[in-house]
GROMACS .gro file of C-alpha atoms in nm:
model
  345
    1MET     CA    1   3.814  -9.443 -10.403
    2ALA     CA    2   3.851  -9.544 -10.039
    3GLN     CA    3   4.229  -9.576 -10.079
    4ALA     CA    4   4.251  -9.237 -10.252
    5ILE     CA    5   4.047  -9.065  -9.981
    6ASP     CA    6   4.264  -9.221  -9.713
    7ALA     CA    7   4.574  -9.114  -9.905
    8LEU     CA    8   4.464  -8.749  -9.909
    9ARG     CA    9   4.394  -8.755  -9.536
   10HIS     CA   10   4.744  -8.888  -9.477
   11GLY     CA   11   4.901  -8.644  -9.723
   12TRP     CA   12   5.002  -8.905  -9.979
   13PRO     CA   13   4.994  -8.833 -10.355
   14ILE     CA   14   4.723  -8.956 -10.590
   15ARG     CA   15   4.705  -9.000 -10.966
   16VAL     CA   16   4.375  -8.992 -11.152
   17GLY     CA   17   4.393  -9.166 -11.488
   18GLU     CA   18   4.669  -9.021 -11.707
   19ALA     CA   19   4.688  -8.694 -11.513
   20PRO     CA   20   5.010  -8.590 -11.337
   21VAL     CA   21   5.077  -8.696 -10.980
   22LEU     CA   22   4.893  -8.467 -10.737
   23LEU     CA   23   5.019  -8.399 -10.385
   24PRO     CA   24   4.764  -8.249 -10.138
   25VAL     CA   25   4.890  -7.912 -10.021
   26GLU     CA   26   4.725  -7.920  -9.679
   27THR     CA   27   4.824  -8.262  -9.549
   28ALA     CA   28   5.146  -8.366  -9.725
   29PRO     CA   29   5.427  -8.435  -9.471
   30LEU     CA   30   5.702  -8.357  -9.724
   31PRO     CA   31   5.862  -8.017  -9.660
   32GLU     CA   32   6.114  -8.085  -9.936
   33ALA     CA   33   5.849  -8.135 -10.206
   34ARG     CA   34   5.843  -7.854 -10.463
   35ALA     CA   35   5.656  -7.780 -10.785
   36THR     CA   36   5.591  -7.487 -11.016
   37ARG     CA   37   5.231  -7.588 -11.094
   38LEU     CA   38   4.931  -7.597 -10.861
   39LEU     CA   39   4.578  -7.726 -10.911
   40ILE     CA   40   4.327  -7.506 -10.730
   41SER     CA   41   3.958  -7.419 -10.752
   42ALA     CA   42   3.811  -7.158 -10.985
   43ALA     CA   43   3.688  -6.958 -10.686
   44ARG     CA   44   4.040  -6.944 -10.548
   45ALA     CA   45   4.183  -6.856 -10.888
   46GLU     CA   46   3.925  -6.577 -10.913
   47THR     CA   47   4.049  -6.432 -10.584
   48LEU     CA   48   4.403  -6.443 -10.724
   49ARG     CA   49   4.271  -6.268 -11.040
   50LEU     CA   50   4.364  -6.562 -11.261
   51THR     CA   51   4.030  -6.641 -11.423
   52ASN     CA   52   3.750  -6.457 -11.596
   53GLN     CA   53   3.393  -6.413 -11.475
   54ARG     CA   54   3.247  -6.686 -11.695
   55ALA     CA   55   3.510  -6.943 -11.597
   56ALA     CA   56   3.456  -6.869 -11.229
   57ALA     CA   57   3.079  -6.921 -11.242
   58ASP     CA   58   3.136  -7.266 -11.090
   59GLY     CA   59   3.373  -7.199 -10.802
   60HIS     CA   60   3.436  -7.570 -10.750
   61SER     CA   61   3.576  -7.629 -11.101
   62PRO     CA   62   3.953  -7.682 -11.139
   63VAL     CA   63   4.215  -7.432 -11.253
   64LEU     CA   64   4.582  -7.505 -11.323
   65ILE     CA   65   4.826  -7.228 -11.235
   66ARG     CA   66   5.203  -7.187 -11.270
   67ALA     CA   67   5.433  -7.000 -11.035
   68ALA     CA   68   5.743  -6.812 -11.148
   69GLU     CA   69   5.959  -7.023 -10.914
   70PRO     CA   70   5.909  -7.370 -10.761
   71LEU     CA   71   5.693  -7.361 -10.450
   72GLY     CA   72   5.726  -7.574 -10.139
   73LEU     CA   73   5.428  -7.671  -9.927
   74ALA     CA   74   5.489  -7.381  -9.688
   75GLU     CA   75   5.455  -7.133  -9.976
   76ALA     CA   76   5.167  -7.321 -10.140
   77PHE     CA   77   4.946  -7.343  -9.832
   78PRO     CA   78   4.862  -6.969  -9.813
   79VAL     CA   79   4.773  -6.988 -10.183
   80ALA     CA   80   4.529  -7.270 -10.105
   81ASP     CA   81   4.364  -7.127  -9.792
   82PRO     CA   82   4.162  -6.803  -9.828
   83ALA     CA   83   4.116  -6.792  -9.451
   84ARG     CA   84   4.483  -6.689  -9.433
   85ASP     CA   85   4.464  -6.405  -9.685
   86LEU     CA   86   4.479  -6.131  -9.423
   87ASP     CA   87   4.791  -6.291  -9.275
   88ASN     CA   88   4.951  -6.353  -9.616
   89PRO     CA   89   4.825  -6.081  -9.852
   90LEU     CA   90   5.103  -6.102 -10.113
   91LYS     CA   91   5.113  -6.403 -10.345
   92GLY     CA   92   5.245  -6.479 -10.690
   93PRO     CA   93   5.305  -6.396 -10.956
   94PHE     CA   94   5.099  -6.677 -11.108
   95ALA     CA   95   4.968  -6.748 -11.455
   96ALA     CA   96   4.671  -6.969 -11.546
   97GLU     CA   97   4.748  -7.253 -11.788
   98ALA     CA   98   4.541  -7.471 -12.017
   99LEU     CA   99   4.418  -7.784 -11.839
  100ALA     CA  100   4.438  -8.088 -12.068
  101TRP     CA  101   4.322  -8.334 -11.801
  102ARG     CA  102   4.010  -8.153 -11.677
  103GLU     CA  103   3.803  -8.464 -11.598
  104ALA     CA  104   4.076  -8.600 -11.374
  105ALA     CA  105   4.116  -8.259 -11.210
  106VAL     CA  106   3.743  -8.243 -11.132
  107VAL     CA  107   3.767  -8.584 -10.966
  108ALA     CA  108   4.071  -8.473 -10.763
  109LEU     CA  109   3.889  -8.168 -10.624
  110GLN     CA  110   3.589  -8.385 -10.540
  111LEU     CA  111   3.814  -8.630 -10.360
  112ALA     CA  112   3.963  -8.345 -10.157
  113ARG     CA  113   3.613  -8.237 -10.052
  114ILE     CA  114   3.519  -8.592  -9.949
  115ALA     CA  115   3.845  -8.624  -9.755
  116GLY     CA  116   3.778  -8.292  -9.580
  117VAL     CA  117   4.096  -8.119  -9.701
  118LEU     CA  118   4.152  -7.802  -9.901
  119PRO     CA  119   4.102  -7.850 -10.278
  120ALA     CA  120   4.460  -7.771 -10.374
  121PHE     CA  121   4.746  -7.986 -10.507
  122LEU     CA  122   5.107  -7.952 -10.606
  123VAL     CA  123   5.132  -8.094 -10.959
  124ASP     CA  124   5.417  -8.334 -11.036
  125ALA     CA  125   5.603  -8.232 -10.722
  126ALA     CA  126   5.960  -8.353 -10.696
  127GLY     CA  127   5.994  -8.610 -10.420
  128ALA     CA  128   5.621  -8.674 -10.388
  129GLY     CA  129   5.661  -9.051 -10.373
  130GLU     CA  130   5.449  -9.332 -10.512
  131ALA     CA  131   5.090  -9.230 -10.585
  132VAL     CA  132   4.763  -9.408 -10.516
  133THR     CA  133   4.600  -9.449 -10.857
  134LEU     CA  134   4.239  -9.450 -10.967
  135GLU     CA  135   4.038  -9.382 -11.283
  136PRO     CA  136   3.810  -9.080 -11.335
  137GLY     CA  137   3.509  -9.311 -11.369
  138ASP     CA  138   3.563  -9.454 -11.021
  139LEU     CA  139   3.400  -9.147 -10.866
  140ALA     CA  140   3.076  -9.197 -11.061
  141THR     CA  141   3.043  -9.559 -10.954
  142TRP     CA  142   3.129  -9.495 -10.587
  143SER     CA  143   2.849  -9.419 -10.343
  144ASP     CA  144   2.840  -9.400  -9.966
  145SER     CA  145   2.480  -9.520  -9.957
  146ALA     CA  146   2.520  -9.816 -10.193
  147ASN     CA  147   2.746 -10.001  -9.948
  148LEU     CA  148   2.568  -9.897  -9.629
  149ARG     CA  149   2.464 -10.174  -9.391
  150VAL     CA  150   2.319 -10.199  -9.040
  151ALA     CA  151   2.616 -10.264  -8.811
  152THR     CA  152   2.431 -10.306  -8.480
  153ARG     CA  153   2.140 -10.178  -8.274
  154ALA     CA  154   2.072 -10.138  -7.902
  155ARG     CA  155   1.835  -9.979  -7.653
  156LEU     CA  156   1.949  -9.628  -7.560
  157PRO     CA  157   1.764  -9.446  -7.282
  158ILE     CA  158   1.776  -9.072  -7.357
  159ALA     CA  159   1.618  -8.771  -7.190
  160ALA     CA  160   1.349  -8.751  -7.458
  161ASP     CA  161   1.259  -9.121  -7.440
  162GLU     CA  162   1.391  -9.380  -7.195
  163GLU     CA  163   1.288  -9.660  -7.434
  164ALA     CA  164   1.464  -9.521  -7.742
  165GLU     CA  165   1.663  -9.748  -7.972
  166ILE     CA  166   1.981  -9.658  -8.158
  167VAL     CA  167   2.078  -9.819  -8.488
  168ALA     CA  168   2.431  -9.780  -8.627
  169PHE     CA  169   2.507  -9.794  -9.000
  170ARG     CA  170   2.844  -9.846  -9.160
  171ALA     CA  171   2.985  -9.878  -9.512
  172ILE     CA  172   3.298 -10.080  -9.585
  173ASP     CA  173   3.461  -9.792  -9.776
  174ASP     CA  174   3.374  -9.508  -9.535
  175MET     CA  175   3.507  -9.445  -9.185
  176ARG     CA  176   3.197  -9.248  -9.081
  177GLU     CA  177   2.923  -9.428  -8.889
  178HIS     CA  178   2.572  -9.284  -8.930
  179VAL     CA  179   2.302  -9.355  -8.671
  180ALA     CA  180   1.926  -9.355  -8.634
  181LEU     CA  181   1.744  -9.288  -8.309
  182ILE     CA  182   1.401  -9.453  -8.297
  183LEU     CA  183   1.148  -9.317  -8.047
  184GLY     CA  184   0.824  -9.506  -7.988
  185GLN     CA  185   0.702  -9.836  -8.128
  186GLN     CA  186   0.707  -9.893  -8.503
  187THR     CA  187   0.354  -9.908  -8.640
  188SER     CA  188   0.232  -9.988  -8.990
  189ASP     CA  189  -0.072  -9.761  -8.982
  190ARG     CA  190   0.106  -9.429  -8.923
  191ALA     CA  191   0.410  -9.287  -9.104
  192PRO     CA  192   0.687  -9.194  -8.860
  193LEU     CA  193   0.793  -8.840  -8.788
  194VAL     CA  194   1.143  -8.817  -8.938
  195ARG     CA  195   1.421  -8.562  -8.910
  196LEU     CA  196   1.741  -8.564  -9.118
  197HIS     CA  197   2.002  -8.403  -8.896
  198SER     CA  198   2.351  -8.350  -9.030
  199GLU     CA  199   2.628  -8.364  -8.772
  200CYS     CA  200   2.726  -8.028  -8.623
  201LEU     CA  201   2.988  -8.057  -8.350
  202THR     CA  202   2.980  -7.686  -8.271
  203GLY     CA  203   2.601  -7.668  -8.246
  204ASP     CA  204   2.506  -8.013  -8.118
  205VAL     CA  205   2.781  -8.046  -7.854
  206PHE     CA  206   2.902  -7.693  -7.775
  207SER     CA  207   2.567  -7.511  -7.820
  208SER     CA  208   2.708  -7.270  -8.078
  209LEU     CA  209   2.494  -6.965  -8.146
  210LYS     CA  210   2.625  -6.929  -8.504
  211CYS     CA  211   2.370  -7.182  -8.633
  212ASP     CA  212   2.038  -7.334  -8.525
  213CYS     CA  213   2.152  -7.698  -8.532
  214GLY     CA  214   2.151  -7.764  -8.157
  215PRO     CA  215   1.801  -7.622  -8.098
  216GLN     CA  216   1.674  -7.804  -8.408
  217LEU     CA  217   1.807  -8.134  -8.274
  218ASP     CA  218   1.651  -8.082  -7.931
  219ALA     CA  219   1.318  -7.969  -8.079
  220ALA     CA  220   1.306  -8.267  -8.315
  221LEU     CA  221   1.361  -8.515  -8.030
  222ALA     CA  222   1.096  -8.337  -7.819
  223ALA     CA  223   0.846  -8.357  -8.107
  224MET     CA  224   0.921  -8.728  -8.159
  225SER     CA  225   0.882  -8.791  -7.786
  226ALA     CA  226   0.537  -8.631  -7.796
  227GLU     CA  227   0.454  -8.835  -8.105
  228ALA     CA  228   0.555  -9.156  -7.927
  229ALA     CA  229   0.347  -9.062  -7.623
  230ALA     CA  230   0.045  -9.025  -7.852
  231GLY     CA  231   0.092  -9.373  -7.997
  232GLY     CA  232   0.305  -9.283  -8.297
  233TRP     CA  233   0.679  -9.300  -8.349
  234GLY     CA  234   0.973  -9.102  -8.480
  235ILE     CA  235   1.315  -9.151  -8.636
  236LEU     CA  236   1.605  -8.910  -8.610
  237LEU     CA  237   1.866  -8.983  -8.877
  238TYR     CA  238   2.200  -8.844  -8.760
  239LEU     CA  239   2.418  -8.808  -9.070
  240ARG     CA  240   2.795  -8.766  -9.034
  241GLN     CA  241   2.810  -8.484  -9.288
  242GLU     CA  242   2.963  -8.197  -9.094
  243GLY     CA  243   2.946  -7.849  -9.244
  244ARG     CA  244   2.701  -7.934  -9.524
  245GLY     CA  245   2.939  -8.210  -9.628
  246ILE     CA  246   3.268  -8.014  -9.635
  247GLY     CA  247   3.401  -8.144  -9.301
  248LEU     CA  248   3.472  -7.987  -8.964
  249VAL     CA  249   3.805  -7.820  -9.043
  250ASN     CA  250   3.676  -7.660  -9.362
  251LYS     CA  251   3.359  -7.551  -9.179
  252LEU     CA  252   3.574  -7.371  -8.923
  253ARG     CA  253   3.768  -7.208  -9.208
  254ALA     CA  254   3.433  -7.092  -9.342
  255TYR     CA  255   3.349  -6.949  -8.998
  256ARG     CA  256   3.669  -6.745  -9.011
  257LEU     CA  257   3.569  -6.610  -9.351
  258GLN     CA  258   3.223  -6.528  -9.218
  259ASP     CA  259   3.388  -6.317  -8.949
  260GLU     CA  260   3.542  -6.121  -9.237
  261GLY     CA  261   3.198  -6.047  -9.383
  262LEU     CA  262   3.108  -6.342  -9.608
  263ASP     CA  263   2.782  -6.533  -9.566
  264THR     CA  264   2.768  -6.911  -9.532
  265LEU     CA  265   2.745  -6.988  -9.903
  266GLU     CA  266   3.001  -6.723 -10.003
  267ALA     CA  267   3.249  -6.867  -9.752
  268ASN     CA  268   3.214  -7.218  -9.897
  269ARG     CA  269   3.263  -7.081 -10.247
  270SER     CA  270   3.571  -6.887 -10.143
  271LEU     CA  271   3.721  -7.213 -10.017
  272GLY     CA  272   3.651  -7.369 -10.356
  273LEU     CA  273   3.395  -7.603 -10.203
  274PRO     CA  274   3.030  -7.670 -10.296
  275GLU     CA  275   2.762  -7.467 -10.123
  276GLU     CA  276   2.579  -7.794 -10.057
  277ALA     CA  277   2.765  -8.127 -10.052
  278ARG     CA  278   2.543  -8.343  -9.832
  279ASP     CA  279   2.429  -8.684  -9.954
  280PHE     CA  280   2.056  -8.700  -9.881
  281PRO     CA  281   2.007  -9.033 -10.065
  282LEU     CA  282   2.216  -9.174  -9.781
  283ALA     CA  283   1.919  -9.106  -9.554
  284ALA     CA  284   1.690  -9.284  -9.799
  285ARG     CA  285   1.914  -9.592  -9.778
  286MET     CA  286   1.898  -9.582  -9.397
  287LEU     CA  287   1.520  -9.568  -9.408
  288ASP     CA  288   1.512  -9.856  -9.653
  289LEU     CA  289   1.727 -10.066  -9.419
  290LEU     CA  290   1.483  -9.985  -9.139
  291GLY     CA  291   1.192 -10.099  -9.358
  292VAL     CA  292   1.040  -9.750  -9.377
  293ARG     CA  293   0.877  -9.648  -9.706
  294ALA     CA  294   0.664  -9.345  -9.612
  295ILE     CA  295   0.749  -9.064  -9.370
  296ARG     CA  296   0.636  -8.731  -9.230
  297LEU     CA  297   0.949  -8.518  -9.275
  298MET     CA  298   1.044  -8.239  -9.035
  299THR     CA  299   1.216  -7.981  -9.255
  300ASN     CA  300   1.200  -7.638  -9.414
  301ASN     CA  301   1.441  -7.746  -9.689
  302PRO     CA  302   1.262  -7.845 -10.014
  303ALA     CA  303   1.586  -8.008 -10.138
  304LYS     CA  304   1.554  -8.276  -9.870
  305VAL     CA  305   1.198  -8.355  -9.975
  306GLU     CA  306   1.295  -8.374 -10.342
  307ALA     CA  307   1.603  -8.589 -10.281
  308LEU     CA  308   1.415  -8.843 -10.068
  309GLN     CA  309   1.129  -8.865 -10.314
  310LYS     CA  310   1.370  -8.923 -10.602
  311ALA     CA  311   1.528  -9.201 -10.397
  312GLY     CA  312   1.193  -9.374 -10.359
  313VAL     CA  313   1.079  -9.250 -10.017
  314THR     CA  314   0.719  -9.127  -9.996
  315VAL     CA  315   0.707  -8.795  -9.810
  316ALA     CA  316   0.345  -8.805  -9.696
  317GLU     CA  317   0.376  -8.471  -9.516
  318ARG     CA  318   0.632  -8.194  -9.474
  319VAL     CA  319   0.626  -8.079  -9.113
  320PRO     CA  320   0.768  -7.724  -9.067
  321HIS     CA  321   1.071  -7.712  -8.838
  322GLN     CA  322   1.205  -7.368  -8.757
  323LEU     CA  323   1.351  -7.213  -8.443
  324PRO     CA  324   1.377  -6.844  -8.347
  325ALA     CA  325   1.687  -6.652  -8.452
  326ASN     CA  326   1.943  -6.507  -8.213
  327PRO     CA  327   2.181  -6.211  -8.268
  328HIS     CA  328   2.458  -6.445  -8.385
  329ASN     CA  329   2.270  -6.656  -8.640
  330HIS     CA  330   2.014  -6.422  -8.793
  331ARG     CA  331   2.226  -6.371  -9.107
  332TYR     CA  332   2.282  -6.747  -9.134
  333LEU     CA  333   1.906  -6.808  -9.123
  334GLU     CA  334   1.842  -6.528  -9.374
  335THR     CA  335   2.098  -6.686  -9.610
  336LYS     CA  336   1.925  -7.025  -9.584
  337ARG     CA  337   1.591  -6.855  -9.663
  338ASP     CA  338   1.701  -6.612  -9.935
  339ARG     CA  339   1.978  -6.803 -10.111
  340ALA     CA  340   1.928  -7.171 -10.027
  341GLY     CA  341   1.551  -7.171 -10.075
  342HIS     CA  342   1.447  -7.274  -9.723
  343LEU     CA  343   1.082  -7.212  -9.641
  344LEU     CA  344   0.955  -7.001  -9.351
  345THR     CA  345   0.669  -7.233  -9.255
   0.00000   0.00000   0.00000
């Protein structure tokens, strides 16, 4: 799995089981590679009018299409990226084909999501080179959280707490390092105030107004600081799962689609990516490594509560965590409430 993910990031071909060799459209450095068949998502095929309504119900499922003439990567990329539709409106003709290796195709699209690249492949491209191979079952047995370990820890004075501690976590098969910020002194008689915060470069660093991530991060640290001052403690789990798990580049593609009128979830679907791809059990593993069994969770997302409880963490209390809307993120917050099931209080 780790080798296959790395291969997709570098643009190298992969082969899942007995499926054909698949060359990632977005990252492959082979301008001479050409193929008549492409593997894309059902949502993308729906946009190209190559699938029916029932087949497109799961936008992340795979669809095999054939072009009338062999396509190079330059011609295939606009087919893969809906964010470029206004720049490249004419595509095809294409025809959908039967997919005899569906399980392998599902794994390939999942691998693309994990690697942070567009879910699109040239199939059996001439000149693709030697492929990294894996079996379809490898995906089911691979888990970020299973291999997670504490890498190191250190004192980290921050504005919210000059005595804060930072703990770094790393897995041998994942290049992302997750961290926990601990504010206050760990006590056995009071469950810590905990916030799961997924990485958001645009909100956390650049103070983007398109989301509420930056204000949520600041408010969580302020609440934990107050908790520590009152004799309690808090843990902020900073998870490297940008864009609900689809990666920074794909999140920015989704932003471009939002500017064209789609909401957050519709934009992810249009890209052929899951509406929610974060790994919340990863946070449960981090808490386990910290020796924490029961928490007071700052969230308005019931899915976080459910995922942690299923992973064996006792959520003793759900603490509401919501910030006011601004003119740029009010639709984003409405989408989280109306379509993603987030609570108001």
